[in-house]
Short mmCIF file of C-alpha atoms in Angstrom, two decimals:
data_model
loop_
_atom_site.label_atom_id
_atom_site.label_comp_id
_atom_site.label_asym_id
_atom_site.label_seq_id
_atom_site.Cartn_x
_atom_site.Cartn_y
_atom_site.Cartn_z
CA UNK X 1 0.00 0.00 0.00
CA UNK X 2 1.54 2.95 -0.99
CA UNK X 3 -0.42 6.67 0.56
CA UNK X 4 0.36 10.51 0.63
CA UNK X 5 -1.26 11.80 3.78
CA UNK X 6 -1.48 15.35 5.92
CA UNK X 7 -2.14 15.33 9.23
CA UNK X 8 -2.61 17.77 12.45
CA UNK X 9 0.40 17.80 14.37
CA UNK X 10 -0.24 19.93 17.96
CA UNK X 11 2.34 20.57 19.97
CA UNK X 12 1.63 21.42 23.68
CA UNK X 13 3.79 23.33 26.20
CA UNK X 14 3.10 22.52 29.94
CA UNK X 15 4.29 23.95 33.36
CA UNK X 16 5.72 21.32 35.87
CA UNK X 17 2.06 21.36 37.72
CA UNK X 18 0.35 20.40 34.59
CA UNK X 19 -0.99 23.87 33.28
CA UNK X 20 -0.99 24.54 29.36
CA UNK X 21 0.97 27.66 28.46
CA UNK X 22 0.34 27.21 24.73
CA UNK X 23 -0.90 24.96 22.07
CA UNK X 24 0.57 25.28 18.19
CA UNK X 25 -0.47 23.21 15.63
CA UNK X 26 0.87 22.61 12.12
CA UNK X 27 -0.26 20.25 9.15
CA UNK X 28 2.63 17.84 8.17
CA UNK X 29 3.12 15.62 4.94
CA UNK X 30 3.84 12.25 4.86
CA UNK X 31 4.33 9.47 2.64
CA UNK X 32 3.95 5.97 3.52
CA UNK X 33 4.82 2.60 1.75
CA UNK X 34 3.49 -0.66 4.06
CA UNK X 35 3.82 -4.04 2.99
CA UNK X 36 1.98 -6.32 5.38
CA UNK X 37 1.77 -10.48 5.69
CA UNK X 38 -0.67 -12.27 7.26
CA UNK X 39 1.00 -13.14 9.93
CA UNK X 40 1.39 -9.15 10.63
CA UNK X 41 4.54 -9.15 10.13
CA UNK X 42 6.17 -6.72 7.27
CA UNK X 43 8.00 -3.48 6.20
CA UNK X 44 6.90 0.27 6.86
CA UNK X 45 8.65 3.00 4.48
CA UNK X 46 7.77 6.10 6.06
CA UNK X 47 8.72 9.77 4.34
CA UNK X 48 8.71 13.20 5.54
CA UNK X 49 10.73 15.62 3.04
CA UNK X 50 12.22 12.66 1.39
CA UNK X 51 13.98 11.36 4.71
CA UNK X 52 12.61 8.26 6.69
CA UNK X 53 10.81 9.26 9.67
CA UNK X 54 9.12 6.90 12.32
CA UNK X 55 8.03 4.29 12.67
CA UNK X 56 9.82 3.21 9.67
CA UNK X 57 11.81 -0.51 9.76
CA UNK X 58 11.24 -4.47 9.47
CA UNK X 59 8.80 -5.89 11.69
CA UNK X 60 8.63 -9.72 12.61
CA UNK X 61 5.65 -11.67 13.08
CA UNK X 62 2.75 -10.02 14.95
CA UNK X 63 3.69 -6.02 15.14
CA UNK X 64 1.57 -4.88 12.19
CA UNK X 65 -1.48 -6.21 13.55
CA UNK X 66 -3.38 -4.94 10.36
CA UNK X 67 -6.78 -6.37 11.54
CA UNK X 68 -7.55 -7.77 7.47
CA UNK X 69 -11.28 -8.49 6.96
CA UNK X 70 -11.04 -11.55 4.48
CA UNK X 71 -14.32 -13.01 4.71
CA UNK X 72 -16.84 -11.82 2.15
CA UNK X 73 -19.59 -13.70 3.91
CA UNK X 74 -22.50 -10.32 4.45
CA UNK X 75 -23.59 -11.13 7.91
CA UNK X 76 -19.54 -11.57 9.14
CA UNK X 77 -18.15 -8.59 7.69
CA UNK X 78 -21.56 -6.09 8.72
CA UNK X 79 -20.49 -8.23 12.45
CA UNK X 80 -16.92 -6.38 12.44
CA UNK X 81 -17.98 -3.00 11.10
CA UNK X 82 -20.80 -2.89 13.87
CA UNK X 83 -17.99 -4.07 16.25
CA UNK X 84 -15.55 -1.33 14.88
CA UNK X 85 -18.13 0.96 15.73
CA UNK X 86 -19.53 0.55 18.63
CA UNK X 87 -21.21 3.90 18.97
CA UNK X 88 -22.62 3.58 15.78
CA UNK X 89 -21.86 7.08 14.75
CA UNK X 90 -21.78 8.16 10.82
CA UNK X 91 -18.72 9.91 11.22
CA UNK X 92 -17.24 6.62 12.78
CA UNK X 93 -18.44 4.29 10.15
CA UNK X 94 -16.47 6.85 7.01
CA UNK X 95 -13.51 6.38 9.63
CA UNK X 96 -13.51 2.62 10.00
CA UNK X 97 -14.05 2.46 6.57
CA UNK X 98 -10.91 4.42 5.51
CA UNK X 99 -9.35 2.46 7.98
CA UNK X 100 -9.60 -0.96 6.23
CA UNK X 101 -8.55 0.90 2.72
CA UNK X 102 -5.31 1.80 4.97
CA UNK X 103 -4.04 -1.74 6.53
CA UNK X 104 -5.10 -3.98 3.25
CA UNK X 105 -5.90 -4.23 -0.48
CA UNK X 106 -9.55 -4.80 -0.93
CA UNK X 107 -10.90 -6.84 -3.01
CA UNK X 108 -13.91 -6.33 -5.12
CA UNK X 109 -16.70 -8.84 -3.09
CA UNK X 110 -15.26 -7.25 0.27
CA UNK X 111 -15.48 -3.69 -1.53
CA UNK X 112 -19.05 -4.62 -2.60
CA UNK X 113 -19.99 -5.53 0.82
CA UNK X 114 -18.36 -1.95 2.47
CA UNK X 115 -20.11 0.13 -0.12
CA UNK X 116 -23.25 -1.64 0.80
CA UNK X 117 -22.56 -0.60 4.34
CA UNK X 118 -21.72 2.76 4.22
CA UNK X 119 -24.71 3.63 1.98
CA UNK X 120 -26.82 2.82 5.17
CA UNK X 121 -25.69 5.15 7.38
CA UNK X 122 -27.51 8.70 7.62
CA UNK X 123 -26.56 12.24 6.90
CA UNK X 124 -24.69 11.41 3.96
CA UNK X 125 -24.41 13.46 0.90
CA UNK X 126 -23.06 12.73 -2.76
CA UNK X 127 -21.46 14.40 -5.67
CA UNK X 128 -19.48 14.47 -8.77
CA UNK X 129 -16.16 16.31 -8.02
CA UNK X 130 -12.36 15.78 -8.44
CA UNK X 131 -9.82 14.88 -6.51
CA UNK X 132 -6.55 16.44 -7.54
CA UNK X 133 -6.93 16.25 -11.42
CA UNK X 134 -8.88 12.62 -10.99
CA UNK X 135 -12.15 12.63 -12.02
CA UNK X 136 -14.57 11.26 -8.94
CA UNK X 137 -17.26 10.79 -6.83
CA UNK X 138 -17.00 11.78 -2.55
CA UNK X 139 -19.47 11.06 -0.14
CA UNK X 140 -19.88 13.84 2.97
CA UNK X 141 -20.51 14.15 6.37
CA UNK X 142 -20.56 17.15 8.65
CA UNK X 143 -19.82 15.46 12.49
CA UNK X 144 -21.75 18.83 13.74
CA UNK X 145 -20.34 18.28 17.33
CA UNK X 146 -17.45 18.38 16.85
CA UNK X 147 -17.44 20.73 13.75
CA UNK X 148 -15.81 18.41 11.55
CA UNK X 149 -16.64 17.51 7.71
CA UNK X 150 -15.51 14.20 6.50
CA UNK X 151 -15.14 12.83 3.23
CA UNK X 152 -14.68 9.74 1.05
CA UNK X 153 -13.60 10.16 -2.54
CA UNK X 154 -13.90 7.25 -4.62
CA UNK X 155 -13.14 6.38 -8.33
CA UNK X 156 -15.83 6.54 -10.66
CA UNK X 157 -15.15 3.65 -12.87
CA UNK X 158 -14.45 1.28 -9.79
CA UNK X 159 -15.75 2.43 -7.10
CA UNK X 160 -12.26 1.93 -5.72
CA UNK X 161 -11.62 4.90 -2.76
CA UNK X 162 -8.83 6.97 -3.81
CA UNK X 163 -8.83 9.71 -0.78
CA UNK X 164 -10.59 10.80 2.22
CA UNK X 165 -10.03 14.30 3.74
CA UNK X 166 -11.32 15.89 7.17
CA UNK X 167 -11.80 19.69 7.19
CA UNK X 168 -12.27 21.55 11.03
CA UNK X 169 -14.68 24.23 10.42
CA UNK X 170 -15.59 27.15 12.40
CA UNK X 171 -16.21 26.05 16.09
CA UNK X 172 -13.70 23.39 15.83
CA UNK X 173 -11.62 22.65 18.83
CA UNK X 174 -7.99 22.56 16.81
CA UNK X 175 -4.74 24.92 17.10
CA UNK X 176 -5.04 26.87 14.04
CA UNK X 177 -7.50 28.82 12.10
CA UNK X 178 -10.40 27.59 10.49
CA UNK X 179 -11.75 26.23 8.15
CA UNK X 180 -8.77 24.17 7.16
CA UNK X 181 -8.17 20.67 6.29
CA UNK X 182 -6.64 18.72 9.41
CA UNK X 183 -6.05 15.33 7.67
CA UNK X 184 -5.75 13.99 4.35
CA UNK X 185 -5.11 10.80 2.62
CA UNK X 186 -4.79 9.54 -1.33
CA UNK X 187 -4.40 6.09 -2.45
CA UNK X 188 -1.12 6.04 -4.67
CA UNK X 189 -1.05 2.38 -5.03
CA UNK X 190 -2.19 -1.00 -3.79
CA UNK X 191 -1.46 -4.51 -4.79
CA UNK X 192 0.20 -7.65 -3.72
CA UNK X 193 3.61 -8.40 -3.36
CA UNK X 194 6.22 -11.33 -3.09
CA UNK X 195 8.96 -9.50 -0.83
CA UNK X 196 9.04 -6.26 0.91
CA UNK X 197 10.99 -4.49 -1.05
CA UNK X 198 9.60 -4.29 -4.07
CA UNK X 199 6.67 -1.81 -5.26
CA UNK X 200 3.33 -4.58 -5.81
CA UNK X 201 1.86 -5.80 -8.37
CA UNK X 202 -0.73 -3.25 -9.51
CA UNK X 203 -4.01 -4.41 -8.07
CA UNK X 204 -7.45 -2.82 -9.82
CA UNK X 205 -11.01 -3.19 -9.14
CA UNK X 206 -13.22 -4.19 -11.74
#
């Protein structure tokens, strides 16, 4: 798997009794290459600026606990979304579900299956857009207590997600002014792979 991603990063200075004398925030960029086993074991490539950053190395067996969903059975797979989300929240469903597009190359049955799913859940709108100068199709959510809109942007051919992005609007408890995007994520690449250091095999769904 092979992602460009921003995220939030909030620094906090404290006094030695615990009292916050300020809180900064800043959106970094990172790039991340993952190749994961069953067995959770693996290689993480991790970028900022072109120089390997944490938590970049070889792991052995069991430290990339990627948590794959590899049944395509309906009943077990809408079992671990509701246990992923055990608030049963919109917002939490578009996050589990970017989640799984994250730790593993989805197939088209399980991708049938999570579309399915998310098209449940409330408060939802849809619309033709781009993303970057790809043609596509996003799915939004406005989290209105916390003053956060989320999105899922997905290919229009293969219904394949290609980026999600979470923007803190006005009233938003973040570090820096607002509206402004807080996290951000595109799909570069996913596919399988004989070793771990080799880019994969180019994997499509069709």
């Amino acid at each position: 798997m092979h992602t460009s991603s921003a995220y939030l990063h909030t620094v906090r200075k404290i006094t030695r009794t615990g009292e916050t004398t300020s809180l900064t925030g800043s959106v970094k960029r990172l790039e991340r290459r993952q190749w994961i086993a069953a067995d959770d074991s693996g290689r993480l490539l991790v970028t900022e600026d072109g120089e390997a950053v944490q938590p970049t190395g070889d792991y052995p067996p069991g430290r990339l606990p990627a948590g794959f969903i590899s049944s395509t059975d309906p009943a077990a797979v809408t079992a671990e979304l509701r246990r992923r989300n055990p608030k049963g929240s919109t917002a939490a469903a578009m996050r589990t579900f970017g989640k799984i597009w994250h730790a593993q190359v989805v197939p088209p049955a399980l991708q049938r299956l999570l579309l399915l799913d998310l098209a449940t859940w409330p408060d939802m709108s849809a619309a033709t857009t781009s993303w970057g100068a790809r043609p596509s199709e996003s799915v939004t959510h406005v989290e209105r207590e916390r003053h956060l809109r989320h999105v899922l942007v997905f290919d229009p051919h293969t219904g394949a997600l290609i980026g999600e992005e979470t923007t803190a609007l006005d009233g938003a408890n973040v570090p820096i002014p607002t509206p402004a995007i807080i996290s951000s994520t595109e799909w570069l690449l996913s596919g399988y792979s004989a070793t771990t250091a080799e880019p994969p095999q180019q994997h499509t769904n069709t």
